[in-house]
Coordinates of C-alpha atoms and ligand atoms in Angstrom, one line a residue:
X1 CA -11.4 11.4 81.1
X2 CA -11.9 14.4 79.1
X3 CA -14.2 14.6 75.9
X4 CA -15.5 16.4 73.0
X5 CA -19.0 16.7 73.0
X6 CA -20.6 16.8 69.8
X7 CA -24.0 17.8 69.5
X8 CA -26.2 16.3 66.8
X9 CA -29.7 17.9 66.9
X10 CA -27.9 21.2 66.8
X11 CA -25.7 19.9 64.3
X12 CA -28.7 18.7 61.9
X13 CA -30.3 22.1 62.5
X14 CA -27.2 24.2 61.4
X15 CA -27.0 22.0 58.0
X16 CA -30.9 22.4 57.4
X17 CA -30.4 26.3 57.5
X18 CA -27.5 26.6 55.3
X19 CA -29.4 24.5 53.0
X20 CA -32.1 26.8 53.0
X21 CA -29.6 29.6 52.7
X22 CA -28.1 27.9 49.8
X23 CA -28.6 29.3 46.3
X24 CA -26.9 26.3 44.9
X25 CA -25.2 22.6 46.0
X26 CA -23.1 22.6 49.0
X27 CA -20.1 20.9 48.8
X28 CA -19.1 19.8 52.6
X29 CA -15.4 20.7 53.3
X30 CA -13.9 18.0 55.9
X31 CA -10.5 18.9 56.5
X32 CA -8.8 18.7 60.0
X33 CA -10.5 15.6 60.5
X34 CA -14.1 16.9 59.8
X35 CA -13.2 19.8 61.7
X36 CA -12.4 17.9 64.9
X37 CA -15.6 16.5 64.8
X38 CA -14.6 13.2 63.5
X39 CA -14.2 12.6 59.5
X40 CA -16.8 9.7 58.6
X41 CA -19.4 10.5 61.6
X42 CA -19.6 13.9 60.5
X43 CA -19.9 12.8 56.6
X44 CA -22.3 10.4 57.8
X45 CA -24.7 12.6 59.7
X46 CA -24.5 15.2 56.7
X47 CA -24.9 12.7 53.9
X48 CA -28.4 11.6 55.9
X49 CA -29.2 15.2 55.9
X50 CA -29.0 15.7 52.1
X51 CA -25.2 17.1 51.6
X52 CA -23.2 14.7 49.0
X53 CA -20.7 16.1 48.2
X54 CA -17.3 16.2 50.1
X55 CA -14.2 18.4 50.0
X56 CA -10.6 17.0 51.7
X57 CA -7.2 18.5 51.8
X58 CA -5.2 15.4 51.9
X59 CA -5.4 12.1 50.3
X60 CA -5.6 10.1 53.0
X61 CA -9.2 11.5 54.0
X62 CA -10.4 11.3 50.4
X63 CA -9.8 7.3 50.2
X64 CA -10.7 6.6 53.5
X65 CA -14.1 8.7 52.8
X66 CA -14.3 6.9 49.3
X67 CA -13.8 3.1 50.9
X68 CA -16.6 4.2 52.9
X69 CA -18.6 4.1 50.6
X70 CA -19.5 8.5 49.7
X71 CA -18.8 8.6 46.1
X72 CA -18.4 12.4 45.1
X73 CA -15.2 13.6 47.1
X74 CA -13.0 16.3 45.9
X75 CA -9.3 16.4 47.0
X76 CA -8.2 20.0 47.3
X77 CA -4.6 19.8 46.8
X78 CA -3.2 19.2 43.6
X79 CA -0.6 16.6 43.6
X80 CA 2.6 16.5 41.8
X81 CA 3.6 13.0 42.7
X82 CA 2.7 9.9 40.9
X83 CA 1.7 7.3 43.8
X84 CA -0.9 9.9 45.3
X85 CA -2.4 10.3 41.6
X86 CA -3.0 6.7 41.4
X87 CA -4.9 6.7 44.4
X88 CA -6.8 9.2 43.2
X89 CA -7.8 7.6 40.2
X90 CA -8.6 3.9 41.8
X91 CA -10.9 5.5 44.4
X92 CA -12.4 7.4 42.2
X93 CA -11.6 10.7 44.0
X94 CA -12.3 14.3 42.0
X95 CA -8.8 15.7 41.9
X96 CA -8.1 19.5 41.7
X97 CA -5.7 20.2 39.0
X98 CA -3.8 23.6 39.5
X99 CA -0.8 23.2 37.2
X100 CA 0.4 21.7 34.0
X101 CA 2.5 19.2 35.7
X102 CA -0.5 18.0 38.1
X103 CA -2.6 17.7 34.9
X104 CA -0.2 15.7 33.1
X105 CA 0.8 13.4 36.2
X106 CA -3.0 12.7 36.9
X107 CA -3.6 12.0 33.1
X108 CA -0.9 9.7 33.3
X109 CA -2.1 7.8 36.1
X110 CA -5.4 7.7 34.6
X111 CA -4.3 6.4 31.2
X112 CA -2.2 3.8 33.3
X113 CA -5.3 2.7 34.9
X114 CA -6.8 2.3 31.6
X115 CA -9.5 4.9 32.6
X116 CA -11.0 8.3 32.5
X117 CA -10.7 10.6 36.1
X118 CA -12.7 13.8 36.5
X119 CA -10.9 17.0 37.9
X120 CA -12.1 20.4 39.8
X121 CA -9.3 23.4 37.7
X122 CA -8.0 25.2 40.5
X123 CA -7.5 29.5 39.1
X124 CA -5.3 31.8 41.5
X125 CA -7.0 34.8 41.7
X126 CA -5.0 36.0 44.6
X127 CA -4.7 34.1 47.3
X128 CA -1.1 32.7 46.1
X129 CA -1.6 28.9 46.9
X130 CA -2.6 26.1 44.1
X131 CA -4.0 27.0 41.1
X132 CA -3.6 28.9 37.6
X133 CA -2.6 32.3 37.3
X134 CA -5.8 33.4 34.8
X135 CA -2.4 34.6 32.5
X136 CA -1.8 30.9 32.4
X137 CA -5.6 29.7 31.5
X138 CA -5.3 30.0 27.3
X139 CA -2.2 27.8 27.7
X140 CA -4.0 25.5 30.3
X141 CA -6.7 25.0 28.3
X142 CA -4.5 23.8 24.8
X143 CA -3.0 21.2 26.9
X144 CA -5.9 20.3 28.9
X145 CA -8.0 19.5 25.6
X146 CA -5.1 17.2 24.5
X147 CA -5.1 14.9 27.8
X148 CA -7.8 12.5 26.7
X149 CA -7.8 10.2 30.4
X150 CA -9.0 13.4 32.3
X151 CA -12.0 15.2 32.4
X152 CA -12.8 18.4 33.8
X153 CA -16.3 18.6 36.0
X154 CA -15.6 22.3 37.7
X155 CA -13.7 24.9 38.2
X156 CA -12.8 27.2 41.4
X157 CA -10.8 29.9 43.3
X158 CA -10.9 30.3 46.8
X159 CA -11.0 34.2 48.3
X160 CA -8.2 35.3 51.0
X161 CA -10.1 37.9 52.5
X162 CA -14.1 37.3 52.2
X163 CA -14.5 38.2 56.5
X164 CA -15.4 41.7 56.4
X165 CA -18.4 43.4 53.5
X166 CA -18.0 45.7 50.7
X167 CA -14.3 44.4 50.7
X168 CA -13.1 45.1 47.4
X169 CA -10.5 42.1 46.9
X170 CA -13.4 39.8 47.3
X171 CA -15.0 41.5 44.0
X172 CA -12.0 41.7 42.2
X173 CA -11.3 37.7 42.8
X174 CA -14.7 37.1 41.8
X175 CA -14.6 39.4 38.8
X176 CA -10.9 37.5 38.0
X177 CA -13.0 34.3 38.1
X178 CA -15.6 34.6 36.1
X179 CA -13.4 36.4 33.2
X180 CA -11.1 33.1 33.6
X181 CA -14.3 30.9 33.2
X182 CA -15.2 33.3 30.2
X183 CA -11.5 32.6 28.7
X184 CA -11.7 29.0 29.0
X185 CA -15.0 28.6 27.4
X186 CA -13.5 30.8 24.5
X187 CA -11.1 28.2 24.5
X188 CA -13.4 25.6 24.0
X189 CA -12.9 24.1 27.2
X190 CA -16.2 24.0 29.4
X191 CA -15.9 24.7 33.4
X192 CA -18.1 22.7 35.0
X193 CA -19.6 23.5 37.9
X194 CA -18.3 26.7 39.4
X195 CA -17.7 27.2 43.1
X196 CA -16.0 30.2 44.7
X197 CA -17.6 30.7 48.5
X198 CA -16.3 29.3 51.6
X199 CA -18.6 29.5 54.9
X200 CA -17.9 33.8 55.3
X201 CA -18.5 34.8 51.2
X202 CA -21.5 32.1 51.3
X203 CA -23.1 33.8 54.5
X204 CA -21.7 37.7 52.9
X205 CA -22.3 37.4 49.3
X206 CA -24.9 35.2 48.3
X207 CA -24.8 36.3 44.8
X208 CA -21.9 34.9 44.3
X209 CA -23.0 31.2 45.4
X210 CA -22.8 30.0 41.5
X211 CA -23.2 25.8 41.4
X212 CA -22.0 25.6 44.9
X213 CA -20.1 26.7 48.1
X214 CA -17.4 25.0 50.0
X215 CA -18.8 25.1 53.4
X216 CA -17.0 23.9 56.4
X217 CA -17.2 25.9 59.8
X218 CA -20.7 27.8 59.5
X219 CA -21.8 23.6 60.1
X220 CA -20.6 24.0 63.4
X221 CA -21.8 27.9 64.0
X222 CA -18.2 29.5 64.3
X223 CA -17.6 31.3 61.2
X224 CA -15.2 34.1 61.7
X225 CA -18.4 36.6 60.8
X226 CA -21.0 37.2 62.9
X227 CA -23.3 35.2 61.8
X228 CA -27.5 36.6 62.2
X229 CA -28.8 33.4 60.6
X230 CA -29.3 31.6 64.1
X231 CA -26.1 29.1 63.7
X232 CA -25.4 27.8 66.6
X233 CA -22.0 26.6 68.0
X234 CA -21.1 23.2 68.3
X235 CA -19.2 21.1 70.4
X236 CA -17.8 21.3 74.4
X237 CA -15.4 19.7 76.3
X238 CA -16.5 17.9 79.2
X239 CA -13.9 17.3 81.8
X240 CA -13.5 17.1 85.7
X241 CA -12.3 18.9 88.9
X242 CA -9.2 16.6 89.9
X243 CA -8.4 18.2 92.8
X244 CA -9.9 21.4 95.4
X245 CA -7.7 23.2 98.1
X246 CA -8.1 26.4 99.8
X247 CA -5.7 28.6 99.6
X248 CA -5.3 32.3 101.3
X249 CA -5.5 35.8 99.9
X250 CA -2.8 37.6 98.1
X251 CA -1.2 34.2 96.6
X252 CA 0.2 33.7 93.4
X253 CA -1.6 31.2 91.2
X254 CA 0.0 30.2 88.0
X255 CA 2.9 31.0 85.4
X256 CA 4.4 34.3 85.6
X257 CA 2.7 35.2 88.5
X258 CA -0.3 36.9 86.3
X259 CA -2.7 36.5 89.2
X260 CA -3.2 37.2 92.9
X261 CA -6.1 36.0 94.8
X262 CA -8.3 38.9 96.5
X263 CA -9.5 36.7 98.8
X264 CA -9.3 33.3 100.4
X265 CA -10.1 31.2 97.4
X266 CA -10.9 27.5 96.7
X267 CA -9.7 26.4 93.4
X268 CA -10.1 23.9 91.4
X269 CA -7.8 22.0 88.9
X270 CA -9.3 20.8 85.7
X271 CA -7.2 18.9 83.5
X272 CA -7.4 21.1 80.2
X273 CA -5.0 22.8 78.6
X274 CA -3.4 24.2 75.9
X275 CA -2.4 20.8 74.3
X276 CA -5.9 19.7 74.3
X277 CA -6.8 22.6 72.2
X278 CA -7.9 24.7 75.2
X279 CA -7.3 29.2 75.2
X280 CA -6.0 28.5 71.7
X281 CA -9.3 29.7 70.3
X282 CA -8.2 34.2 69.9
X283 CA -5.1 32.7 67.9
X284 CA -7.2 31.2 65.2
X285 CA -9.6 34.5 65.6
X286 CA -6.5 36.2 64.6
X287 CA -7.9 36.5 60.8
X288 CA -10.2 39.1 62.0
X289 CA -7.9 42.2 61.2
X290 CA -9.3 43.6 64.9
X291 CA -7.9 41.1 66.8
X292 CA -4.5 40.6 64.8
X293 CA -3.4 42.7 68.1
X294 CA -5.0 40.3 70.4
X295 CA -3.4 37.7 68.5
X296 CA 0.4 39.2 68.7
X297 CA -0.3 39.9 72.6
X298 CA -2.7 37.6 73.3
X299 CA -0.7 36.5 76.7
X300 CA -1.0 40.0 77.8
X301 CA -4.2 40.1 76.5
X302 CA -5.1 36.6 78.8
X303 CA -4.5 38.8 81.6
X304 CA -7.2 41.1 81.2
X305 CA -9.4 38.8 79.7
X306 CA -11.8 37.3 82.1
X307 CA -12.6 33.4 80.9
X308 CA -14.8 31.0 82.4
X309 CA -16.2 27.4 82.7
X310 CA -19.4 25.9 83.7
X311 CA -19.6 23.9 86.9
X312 CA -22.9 22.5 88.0
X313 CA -24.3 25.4 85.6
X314 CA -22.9 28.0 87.0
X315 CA -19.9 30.2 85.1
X316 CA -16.7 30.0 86.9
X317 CA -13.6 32.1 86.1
X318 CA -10.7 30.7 85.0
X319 CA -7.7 31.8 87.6
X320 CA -3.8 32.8 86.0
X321 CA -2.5 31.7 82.6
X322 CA -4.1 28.0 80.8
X323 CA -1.1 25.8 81.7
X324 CA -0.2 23.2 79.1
X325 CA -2.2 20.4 80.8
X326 CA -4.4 22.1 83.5
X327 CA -6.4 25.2 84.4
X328 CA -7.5 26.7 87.5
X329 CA -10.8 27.6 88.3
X330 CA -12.0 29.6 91.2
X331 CA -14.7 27.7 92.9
X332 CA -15.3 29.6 96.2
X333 CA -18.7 30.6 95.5
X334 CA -20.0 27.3 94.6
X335 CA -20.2 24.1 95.9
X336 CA -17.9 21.7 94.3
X337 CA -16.2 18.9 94.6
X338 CA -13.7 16.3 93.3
X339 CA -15.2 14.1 90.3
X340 CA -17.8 17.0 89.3
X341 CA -18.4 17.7 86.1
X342 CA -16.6 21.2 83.7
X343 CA -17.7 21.9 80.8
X344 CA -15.6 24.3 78.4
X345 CA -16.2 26.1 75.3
X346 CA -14.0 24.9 72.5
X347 CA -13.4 24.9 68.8
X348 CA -14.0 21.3 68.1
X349 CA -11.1 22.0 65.2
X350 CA -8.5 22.6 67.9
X351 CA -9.1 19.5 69.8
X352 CA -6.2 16.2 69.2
X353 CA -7.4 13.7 68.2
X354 CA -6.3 12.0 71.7
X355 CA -9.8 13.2 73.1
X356 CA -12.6 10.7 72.9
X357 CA -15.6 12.5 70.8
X358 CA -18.8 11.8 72.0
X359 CA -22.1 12.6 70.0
X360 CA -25.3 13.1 72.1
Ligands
PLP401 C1 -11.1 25.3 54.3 C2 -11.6 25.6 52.9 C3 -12.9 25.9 52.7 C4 -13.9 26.0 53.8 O1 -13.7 27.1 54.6 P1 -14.7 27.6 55.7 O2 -14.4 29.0 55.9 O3 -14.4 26.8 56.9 O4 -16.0 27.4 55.2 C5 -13.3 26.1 51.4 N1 -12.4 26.0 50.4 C6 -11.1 25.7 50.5 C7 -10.2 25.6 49.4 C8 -10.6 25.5 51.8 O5 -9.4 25.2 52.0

């Protein structure tokens, strides 16, 4: 039985240094089901480390975190429909509001509730998802004022590009949100808390940390920046060798015949794959403009690319392509067996939620 190793006392140590990195509150973002980590253990374990406030992209995650019992969660995606508005309102849930019609549909649902629901204002700056256009913010503002059942605690933008330094579109989204804010308190309508940062502008530009960040992957060490701050990774997959053979030199292992062994060669098959989440790691690197090439070739790329797993604590290479359920590991030079342990790196994110996680 495979599973995802989560581990806690590296976990704990990760959220007490972006806390102490932290110019401001740290909103903990939890999408992708904590980020494969598991949605309520890892608000748990972060709520008994001093982090209270939670960010979710669908409503679903935001009830079930509110029934349990964390009471500042923030849904990220507006909602233009009137049952999912509702829900927000009865649990309680911070919505984002990022149009006229979401504003007005939440408003309703509020005043049909006979209550008052508070609201994050979502402002496009340029990434060209939810929110405002700042063009739209003098209009946004009249009608906002008018709604009486909502109440506006923050406002945010989210950057498209904050991986690299010195990139000038993460300046010119921060300077389009803050001249937004400025517009809206000319308005007479006050912001709130602002927030801007995810995990790579929090770690790049700490002067732009303003109330809070949005962190979610520097908590488990893999930001898409390097990160110098000592972050380490979490999470592993443990798995097993299901079956050894020997088999002679010069023969094909794999899909599309990628490899040929040098030698005689014992391999071993581990049941991981691609559908467990396994190789799919370079795809999601893809965001670092270096490795967009990696990314388009990343087959060809497998081919040169050397990847390994730990048996017994040594590092064994990975033989021809990641199948969809199994890999091939070379295990000549060690002595394994049937039933032994593999343990493989992995971004917890990417695991299905058929793998059992495991916290030690
Ligand atoms: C995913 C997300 C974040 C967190 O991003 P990380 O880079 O993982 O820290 C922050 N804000 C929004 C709106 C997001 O969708």
């Amino acid at each position: 039985m495979n599973k995802l190793i989560i581990e806690k006392d590296k976990l704990i140590q990760n959220i007490e240094i972006i806390k102490g990195l932290s110019r401001s509150k740290i909103i903990a973002i939890l999408k992708a089901n904590g980020y494969g980590l598991g949605l309520l253990e890892f608000a748990g374990i972060l709520q008994e480390n001093g982090i209270d406030f939670f960010g979710v992209s669908n409503i679903q995650d935001a009830v079930r975190l509110a029934k349990n019992g964390f009471k500042r969660v923030l849904l990220l995606t507006p909602t233009n429909q009137e049952d999912k508005a509702l829900l927000i309102v009865k649990n309680k849930v911070t919505a984002t509001v990022g149009s006229l019609t979401s504003a007005i549909i939440l408003n309703d649902a509020a005043l049909k509730l006979n209550t008052t629901a508070d609201f994050h204002l979502k402002i496009d700056t340029g990434f060209g998802r939810f929110g405002f256009l700042p063009s739209e913010i003098p209009q946004a503002c009249t009608l906002l004022k008018g709604l009486e059942n909502i109440r506006i605690t923050g406002t945010y933008s989210h950057f498209s590009f904050a991986f690299s330094k010195k990139t000038k579109a993460v300046y010119s989204q921060y300077n389009a949100f803050i001249d937004a804010v400025n517009l809206m308190r000319q308005s007479g309508l006050q912001p709130g808390m602002l927030h801007i940062c995810n995990s790579s502008a929090f770690l790049m530009y700490p002067q732009m940390h303003l109330d809070a960040s949005r962190i979610g992957s520097a908590f488990l060490g893999r930001t898409i920046v390097k990160n110098t701050c000592g972050l380490q990774k979490i999470g592993y997959l443990k798995s097993t060798i299901i079956e050894c053979k020997e088999i002679p030199k010069n023969h094909n292992i794999g899909y599309a015949n990628t490899y040929k062994t040098r030698r005689n060669t014992k391999i071993g098959i581990v049941p991981v794959g691609y559908l467990d989440g396994f190789g799919l790691e370079k795809a999601r690197d893809a965001f670092r403009i270096r490795d967009i090439s990696s990314y388009i070739y990343r087959d060809i790329m497998m081919l040169n690319k050397k990847m390994y797993v730990t048996i017994s604590g040594k590092q064994v290479r990975i033989l021809g392509k990641i199948n969809t359920h199994n890999i091939i590991v070379d295990i000549t030079d060690i002595d394994a067996k049937v039933g032994d342990e593999v343990l493989l790196n992995i971004n917890p994110m990417l695991v299905g939620p058929h793998i059992e996680r495991e916290y030690v």
